[in-house]
Coordinates of C-alpha atoms in Angstrom, one line a residue:
Chain A
M1 CA 15.8 68.2 -12.9
N2 CA 12.2 68.0 -13.2
I3 CA 10.4 66.4 -10.2
N4 CA 7.0 65.4 -11.4
L5 CA 4.3 62.6 -11.2
T6 CA 7.1 60.1 -12.5
L7 CA 8.3 60.0 -9.0
V8 CA 4.7 58.8 -7.6
V9 CA 4.4 56.2 -10.5
Q10 CA 7.7 54.9 -9.4
M11 CA 6.9 54.6 -5.8
V12 CA 3.7 52.9 -6.5
A13 CA 5.6 50.4 -9.0
F14 CA 8.1 49.8 -6.3
A15 CA 5.5 49.0 -3.6
I16 CA 3.8 46.6 -6.1
F17 CA 7.1 45.1 -7.0
V18 CA 8.5 44.6 -3.3
A19 CA 4.8 43.3 -2.2
F20 CA 5.1 40.7 -5.1
C21 CA 8.6 39.7 -4.4
M22 CA 7.7 39.3 -0.6
K23 CA 4.6 37.1 -1.4
Y24 CA 5.8 35.1 -4.5
V25 CA 9.6 35.4 -4.9
W26 CA 11.3 35.4 -1.5
P27 CA 9.8 32.7 0.4
P28 CA 10.1 29.7 -2.1
L29 CA 13.7 30.7 -3.1
L30 CA 14.9 31.1 0.7
G31 CA 13.0 28.1 1.7
A32 CA 14.8 26.2 -1.0
I33 CA 18.0 27.2 0.2
I34 CA 17.4 26.6 4.1
E35 CA 15.9 23.1 2.9
R36 CA 19.0 22.4 0.9
Q37 CA 21.1 23.1 3.8
K38 CA 19.2 21.1 6.1
K39 CA 19.6 18.2 3.8
I40 CA 23.2 18.6 3.4
A41 CA 23.6 19.0 7.0
E42 CA 21.6 15.9 7.4
G43 CA 23.5 14.0 4.8
L44 CA 27.0 14.9 6.3
A45 CA 25.7 13.7 9.8
A46 CA 24.3 10.5 8.5
A47 CA 27.7 10.1 7.0
E48 CA 29.5 10.7 10.0
K49 CA 27.2 8.3 11.9
G50 CA 27.9 5.6 9.3
E51 CA 31.5 6.0 9.9
H52 CA 31.0 5.8 13.6
D53 CA 29.0 2.7 13.1
L54 CA 31.8 1.1 11.0
V55 CA 34.3 1.9 13.8
L56 CA 32.1 0.3 16.1
A57 CA 31.6 -2.7 13.8
K58 CA 35.2 -3.4 13.3
E59 CA 35.7 -3.2 16.8
S60 CA 33.1 -5.6 17.7
A61 CA 34.2 -7.9 15.1
V62 CA 37.8 -7.9 16.2
N63 CA 36.3 -8.7 20.0
T64 CA 34.4 -11.4 18.4
L65 CA 37.3 -12.9 16.7
K66 CA 39.2 -12.6 19.9
E67 CA 36.6 -14.5 21.8
A68 CA 36.1 -17.1 19.4
K69 CA 40.0 -17.6 19.4
A70 CA 40.0 -18.1 23.4
E71 CA 37.1 -20.3 23.1
S72 CA 38.8 -22.5 20.6
A73 CA 42.1 -22.5 22.5
K74 CA 40.2 -23.4 25.4
L75 CA 38.3 -26.3 23.5
V76 CA 41.6 -27.7 22.4
E77 CA 43.1 -27.4 26.0
Q78 CA 40.2 -29.2 27.3
A79 CA 40.3 -31.6 24.5
K80 CA 43.9 -32.3 25.2
K81 CA 43.2 -32.8 28.9
R82 CA 40.1 -35.3 28.2
H83 CA 42.4 -37.1 25.6
S84 CA 45.0 -37.7 28.3
E85 CA 42.4 -38.7 30.9
I86 CA 40.9 -41.2 28.5
V87 CA 44.3 -42.6 27.6
E88 CA 45.1 -42.9 31.4
S89 CA 41.8 -44.3 32.3
A90 CA 42.2 -46.8 29.2
K91 CA 45.5 -48.0 30.4
D92 CA 44.4 -48.6 33.9
D93 CA 41.4 -50.6 32.5
A94 CA 43.7 -52.7 30.4
R95 CA 45.8 -53.2 33.5
E96 CA 42.9 -54.2 35.6
E97 CA 41.5 -56.4 32.9
A98 CA 44.8 -58.1 32.5
E99 CA 45.2 -58.6 36.1
K100 CA 41.7 -60.1 36.2
I101 CA 42.4 -62.2 33.4
L102 CA 45.6 -63.3 35.2
K103 CA 43.8 -64.0 38.3
G104 CA 41.1 -65.9 36.5
A105 CA 43.9 -68.0 34.8
R106 CA 45.9 -68.4 38.1
A107 CA 42.5 -69.7 39.7
E108 CA 41.9 -71.9 36.9
I109 CA 45.3 -73.3 36.8
E110 CA 44.8 -73.9 40.8
Q111 CA 41.8 -75.6 40.1
E112 CA 43.2 -77.7 37.4
V113 CA 46.1 -78.6 39.8
N114 CA 43.6 -79.5 42.5
R115 CA 41.6 -81.6 40.1
A116 CA 44.7 -83.4 38.8
K117 CA 45.8 -83.7 42.7
E118 CA 42.6 -85.3 43.2
Q119 CA 42.6 -87.6 40.4
L120 CA 46.2 -88.5 41.3
R121 CA 44.9 -89.2 44.8
A122 CA 42.1 -91.5 43.6
Q123 CA 44.4 -93.2 41.5
L124 CA 46.9 -93.7 44.0
A125 CA 44.1 -94.9 46.3
G126 CA 43.3 -97.3 43.6
L127 CA 47.0 -98.2 43.0
A128 CA 47.4 -98.8 46.8
V129 CA 44.3 -101.0 47.2
A130 CA 45.4 -102.9 44.3
G131 CA 49.1 -103.3 45.8
A132 CA 47.4 -104.1 49.1
E133 CA 45.4 -106.8 47.4
K134 CA 48.4 -108.1 45.6
I135 CA 50.3 -108.2 48.8
L136 CA 47.7 -110.1 50.9
E137 CA 46.8 -112.1 47.7
R138 CA 43.1 -111.9 48.6
N139 CA 40.1 -110.0 48.0
I140 CA 39.6 -107.4 50.5
D141 CA 36.2 -106.5 51.0
A142 CA 36.2 -103.0 49.6
A143 CA 33.3 -102.1 51.9
Q144 CA 34.9 -103.4 54.8
Q145 CA 38.2 -101.7 54.2
N146 CA 36.8 -98.6 53.1
D147 CA 37.4 -96.5 56.2
I148 CA 41.1 -97.5 55.9
V149 CA 41.3 -96.5 52.5
E150 CA 39.6 -93.2 53.1
K151 CA 42.3 -92.8 56.0
L152 CA 45.1 -93.3 53.5
V153 CA 43.6 -91.3 51.0
T154 CA 43.2 -88.2 53.4
E155 CA 46.5 -88.6 54.4
L156 CA 48.1 -88.6 51.1
Chain B
M1 CA 19.3 63.7 -33.3
A2 CA 19.0 67.2 -32.2
T3 CA 20.0 69.6 -34.5
E4 CA 19.8 73.5 -34.1
N5 CA 19.3 75.2 -37.4
G6 CA 19.7 71.9 -38.9
E7 CA 23.1 71.8 -37.6
L8 CA 24.3 69.0 -35.1
T9 CA 26.4 70.6 -32.4
S10 CA 28.0 69.2 -29.3
A11 CA 25.7 71.0 -26.9
G12 CA 22.8 70.1 -28.8
Y13 CA 23.7 66.5 -28.7
I14 CA 24.1 66.3 -25.2
Q15 CA 21.3 68.4 -24.3
H16 CA 18.9 66.3 -26.4
H17 CA 20.3 63.2 -24.9
L18 CA 19.4 64.6 -21.3
K19 CA 15.8 65.0 -22.3
N20 CA 13.5 62.7 -21.2
L21 CA 10.3 61.4 -23.5
T22 CA 7.9 63.4 -21.5
V23 CA 3.9 63.6 -21.7
C24 CA 2.0 66.1 -19.5
H25 CA -1.4 67.6 -19.1
T26 CA -1.5 71.4 -20.0
E27 CA -4.5 73.9 -20.9
Q28 CA -4.6 72.2 -24.5
G29 CA -5.0 68.6 -22.9
W30 CA -2.2 65.8 -22.7
Q31 CA 0.9 66.9 -25.0
W32 CA 4.1 65.4 -25.7
S33 CA 6.9 67.6 -24.9
G34 CA 9.4 68.7 -27.4
A35 CA 11.6 71.2 -29.2
D36 CA 8.6 72.3 -31.4
N37 CA 6.5 73.5 -28.2
N38 CA 9.6 74.6 -26.5
Y39 CA 9.4 71.7 -24.0
V40 CA 6.0 72.4 -22.4
C41 CA 6.2 69.9 -19.8
D42 CA 9.5 71.5 -18.1
G43 CA 8.3 72.4 -14.4
N44 CA 5.0 70.9 -14.9
F45 CA 4.2 68.6 -12.1
T46 CA 1.7 66.6 -14.1
A47 CA 4.4 65.1 -16.3
F48 CA 5.4 61.8 -16.8
H49 CA 8.8 60.7 -18.0
V50 CA 7.3 57.7 -20.0
D51 CA 10.9 56.6 -21.0
S52 CA 12.1 56.2 -17.5
I53 CA 9.1 55.0 -16.0
G54 CA 8.7 52.7 -19.0
W55 CA 12.2 51.0 -18.6
S56 CA 12.0 51.2 -14.8
I57 CA 8.8 48.9 -14.9
F58 CA 10.0 46.7 -17.8
L59 CA 13.2 46.0 -15.8
G60 CA 11.2 45.6 -12.6
V61 CA 8.8 42.9 -14.3
F62 CA 11.6 41.4 -16.1
F63 CA 13.5 40.8 -12.6
L64 CA 10.3 39.7 -11.0
W65 CA 9.5 37.3 -13.7
L66 CA 12.8 35.9 -14.0
F67 CA 13.1 35.2 -10.2
R68 CA 9.3 34.0 -10.0
R69 CA 9.9 31.7 -12.7
I70 CA 13.0 30.0 -10.9
A71 CA 11.0 30.1 -7.6
K72 CA 8.1 28.3 -9.2
K73 CA 10.0 25.0 -10.2
V74 CA 12.9 25.5 -7.5
E75 CA 15.0 22.2 -7.6
I76 CA 16.4 21.3 -4.2
E77 CA 18.5 18.1 -5.1
K78 CA 20.2 19.4 -8.2
P79 CA 19.5 23.2 -9.0
G80 CA 20.3 24.4 -12.5
K81 CA 22.7 27.3 -13.5
L82 CA 20.3 29.9 -13.4
Q83 CA 18.8 28.8 -10.2
S84 CA 22.2 28.7 -8.6
F85 CA 22.9 32.2 -9.9
V86 CA 19.6 33.3 -8.5
E87 CA 20.0 31.7 -5.2
M88 CA 23.7 33.1 -5.0
I89 CA 21.8 36.7 -5.3
V90 CA 19.4 35.8 -2.8
E91 CA 21.6 34.3 -0.2
F92 CA 24.0 37.2 -0.5
V93 CA 21.1 39.6 0.1
D94 CA 19.9 37.4 3.1
K95 CA 23.3 37.4 4.5
S96 CA 23.8 41.1 4.3
V97 CA 20.2 41.7 6.0
K98 CA 21.2 39.3 8.7
D99 CA 24.5 40.7 9.3
T100 CA 22.9 44.3 9.7
F101 CA 19.4 43.8 10.9
H102 CA 18.6 42.0 14.1
G103 CA 15.1 42.4 14.4
K104 CA 12.4 40.2 12.8
S105 CA 10.7 41.6 9.7
P106 CA 9.1 39.7 6.8
V107 CA 9.6 42.8 4.5
I108 CA 13.3 43.9 4.7
A109 CA 14.7 40.9 3.1
P110 CA 12.3 41.1 0.0
L111 CA 12.8 44.8 -0.1
S112 CA 16.4 44.5 -0.1
L113 CA 16.5 42.0 -3.0
T114 CA 13.9 44.0 -5.1
I115 CA 16.2 47.1 -4.5
F116 CA 19.5 45.2 -5.4
V117 CA 18.3 43.6 -8.5
W118 CA 16.1 46.2 -9.7
I119 CA 18.8 49.1 -9.4
F120 CA 21.4 46.8 -10.7
L121 CA 19.2 46.4 -13.8
M122 CA 18.6 49.9 -14.2
N123 CA 22.0 51.0 -13.8
L124 CA 23.0 48.0 -16.3
M125 CA 21.0 50.1 -18.9
D126 CA 24.0 52.3 -18.9
L127 CA 26.2 49.8 -20.6
I128 CA 24.3 49.7 -23.5
P129 CA 26.3 51.9 -26.1
V130 CA 24.9 55.4 -25.4
D131 CA 23.3 56.1 -28.8
L132 CA 22.0 52.4 -29.7
L133 CA 18.5 52.6 -28.1
P134 CA 17.8 56.3 -28.7
W135 CA 18.8 55.9 -32.6
A136 CA 16.5 52.8 -32.7
F137 CA 13.6 54.6 -31.3
H138 CA 14.3 57.5 -33.5
A139 CA 14.1 55.5 -36.3
G140 CA 10.6 54.3 -34.8
G141 CA 9.5 57.9 -34.7
V142 CA 10.2 58.6 -31.0
D143 CA 12.5 61.6 -30.7
Y144 CA 13.4 61.4 -27.1
M145 CA 14.6 58.3 -25.1
K146 CA 16.7 58.2 -22.0
V147 CA 17.2 54.6 -21.4
V148 CA 18.9 54.6 -18.0
P149 CA 16.1 55.0 -15.3
S150 CA 18.6 55.8 -12.5
T151 CA 19.8 58.7 -14.2
D152 CA 16.3 60.3 -13.7
P153 CA 16.2 61.8 -10.3
N154 CA 12.3 60.8 -10.2
I155 CA 13.2 57.5 -10.2
T156 CA 15.9 57.4 -7.6
F157 CA 13.7 59.8 -5.3
G158 CA 10.7 57.6 -5.8
L159 CA 12.8 54.7 -4.6
S160 CA 14.5 56.8 -1.7
L161 CA 11.2 58.2 -0.5
S162 CA 9.6 54.9 -0.4
V163 CA 12.2 53.8 1.7
F164 CA 12.0 57.1 3.8
V165 CA 8.2 56.2 4.4
L166 CA 9.3 52.8 5.7
I167 CA 11.7 54.5 8.0
I168 CA 9.0 56.5 9.6
F169 CA 6.6 53.6 9.6
Y170 CA 8.9 51.3 11.5
S171 CA 10.0 53.8 13.9
I172 CA 6.5 54.7 14.8
K173 CA 5.5 51.2 14.8
I174 CA 8.5 50.1 17.0
K175 CA 9.0 53.1 19.4
G176 CA 5.6 54.7 19.1
A177 CA 4.8 57.9 18.0
G178 CA 6.0 59.6 21.5
G179 CA 9.3 57.4 21.2
F180 CA 10.0 58.5 17.9
F181 CA 9.3 62.0 18.9
K182 CA 11.5 61.7 21.9
E183 CA 14.5 60.5 19.8
L184 CA 14.2 63.4 17.4
A185 CA 13.8 66.1 20.3
F186 CA 15.8 65.0 23.2
Q187 CA 19.0 64.0 21.4
P188 CA 21.8 64.6 21.2
F189 CA 21.6 67.3 24.0
G190 CA 19.1 67.2 26.9
P191 CA 15.4 68.1 26.5
W192 CA 16.2 71.7 27.5
M193 CA 17.9 72.2 24.2
M194 CA 14.7 70.7 22.3
P195 CA 14.4 73.0 19.2
F196 CA 18.0 72.6 18.5
N197 CA 17.8 68.8 18.8
L198 CA 14.8 68.7 16.4
I199 CA 16.4 70.8 13.8
L200 CA 19.9 68.6 14.1
E201 CA 17.8 65.5 14.1
G202 CA 15.4 66.5 11.7
I203 CA 18.0 67.3 9.1
G204 CA 19.8 64.1 9.9
L205 CA 16.5 62.0 9.1
L206 CA 15.7 64.1 5.8
A207 CA 19.2 63.7 4.9
K208 CA 18.7 60.0 4.6
P209 CA 16.5 59.7 1.6
V210 CA 18.0 62.9 -0.1
S211 CA 21.6 61.3 0.1
L212 CA 20.3 57.9 -1.1
A213 CA 18.8 59.4 -4.0
L214 CA 21.4 61.8 -5.0
R215 CA 24.1 59.4 -4.6
L216 CA 22.4 57.0 -7.2
F217 CA 21.5 59.6 -9.5
G218 CA 24.7 61.6 -9.3
N219 CA 26.8 58.7 -10.0
L220 CA 24.8 57.3 -12.9
Y221 CA 24.2 60.7 -14.3
A222 CA 27.9 61.5 -14.3
G223 CA 28.8 58.3 -15.8
E224 CA 25.9 58.7 -18.4
L225 CA 27.4 62.2 -19.3
I226 CA 30.8 61.0 -19.6
F227 CA 29.8 58.3 -22.1
M228 CA 28.1 60.9 -24.0
L229 CA 31.3 63.0 -24.1
I230 CA 33.3 60.0 -25.0
A231 CA 30.9 59.4 -27.8
L232 CA 31.5 63.2 -29.0
L233 CA 35.3 62.3 -29.5
F234 CA 34.3 60.2 -32.3
T235 CA 33.4 63.3 -34.3
A236 CA 36.9 64.6 -33.8
G237 CA 38.8 62.9 -36.6
I238 CA 40.6 59.5 -36.6
G239 CA 42.7 60.3 -33.5
G240 CA 39.3 61.1 -31.8
A241 CA 37.8 58.0 -32.8
V242 CA 40.7 55.8 -31.7
G243 CA 40.9 57.7 -28.2
G244 CA 37.0 57.4 -28.0
V245 CA 37.1 53.6 -28.5
L246 CA 39.8 53.2 -25.8
A247 CA 38.4 55.6 -23.4
H248 CA 34.8 54.0 -23.9
I249 CA 36.4 50.5 -23.1
V250 CA 38.0 51.9 -20.0
W251 CA 35.0 53.7 -18.7
A252 CA 32.7 50.9 -19.5
I253 CA 35.0 48.5 -17.6
F254 CA 35.3 50.9 -14.5
H255 CA 31.5 51.4 -15.1
I256 CA 30.8 47.7 -14.4
L257 CA 32.1 48.3 -10.8
V258 CA 30.0 51.4 -10.1
I259 CA 26.9 50.1 -11.2
V260 CA 27.2 47.0 -9.1
L261 CA 28.4 49.1 -6.3
Q262 CA 25.7 51.6 -6.5
A263 CA 23.0 49.1 -6.2
F264 CA 24.8 47.4 -3.3
I265 CA 25.3 50.7 -1.4
F266 CA 21.6 51.6 -1.9
M267 CA 20.6 48.2 -0.5
M268 CA 23.0 48.4 2.4
L269 CA 22.0 51.8 3.2
T270 CA 18.4 51.0 3.3
I271 CA 19.0 48.0 5.7
V272 CA 21.1 50.1 7.9
Y273 CA 18.5 52.8 8.0
L274 CA 15.5 50.4 8.7
S275 CA 17.6 48.6 11.4
M276 CA 18.1 52.0 12.9
A277 CA 14.5 52.6 12.9
H278 CA 14.0 49.4 14.7
E279 CA 16.3 50.1 17.3
D280 CA 15.4 51.7 20.5
H281 CA 17.6 54.0 22.1

């Protein structure tokens, strides 16, 4: 066992190697490892967040669908109601219209009857006058006997 | 190969394998150590183990070059295979540091990474067939070549003493010189037992770098030695060769565990010691 200057040279070499390692080797290597670990952690977090978002989106889609269904059901209900209302009101209108038409018709008929009665009365007056003329065998002054005729007519 | 009187002996083979390629300063100037000058560098403090320090620096540079190459073009979205492997090591070291060390220090994690990978690479040299590189260098005219730097106590003590310097530095930085002294002098007994405390804690403190270095050195040195002994089996006839191959496989597989484990233990203990230095009692 010879201890000699080899030891000193080894110590110097050791110091230089450690200094080099400290400055140029260790920091970039460990830095890369740490950065990769960070990236992986970020990636995992992003994946988790994506999954979470997906769940949320699914939930909201289900909710929207439910709402839409409820809305449409409500609309259908309303439409049915409106439909029956319209039908009801149409029936009412029709009934009214029919009644109105009926009333009109009745009024017209009445008028017609009245007119016919009027004509009949006038004709009857004429006939009565003619009959009376015949009976008297003379001409009655229409103007003179008009009041009698008028009286007769109103009595009819 | 070592020959003594032109003859290859087992003892000679092993002794030769345990010699470093050494250069040192003597009265005659810089000299290579060798059998011809009776290993002139032994016991000379100015000596350099050219093989240990060469392989050690080569492996350290290889480690930094590889990791720097990955760090420069690091991909966050789709890392390549090599990058994933490098990141795995970095994450492992980072986790080990965070589990044990609770302070905030920009040095400890890169220090641990350097220790772990560098020592692992140095230990890994042990799995290269024990004679291959020495043989190649011998062919190139270099007579001595120890290829596993962590079987050289200079290398392991170089590492552990650096860690020791850091322990002292952080102890003083965090607790102050007085606080550090108090920790050594007033524990585990009260101030009235100060000399005893100082001896006890001083030994405890010094034991840290010594145990770090000797553990690594001992494990790898023993492993290397056993590889050499197994290699010697090949000279013992056909039975020895078959047994040698089997023993080699078994020991090499077991050694895969040892080299990683020793690198890990060195790193882990460094972290523990430094976190102890950061803690105020």
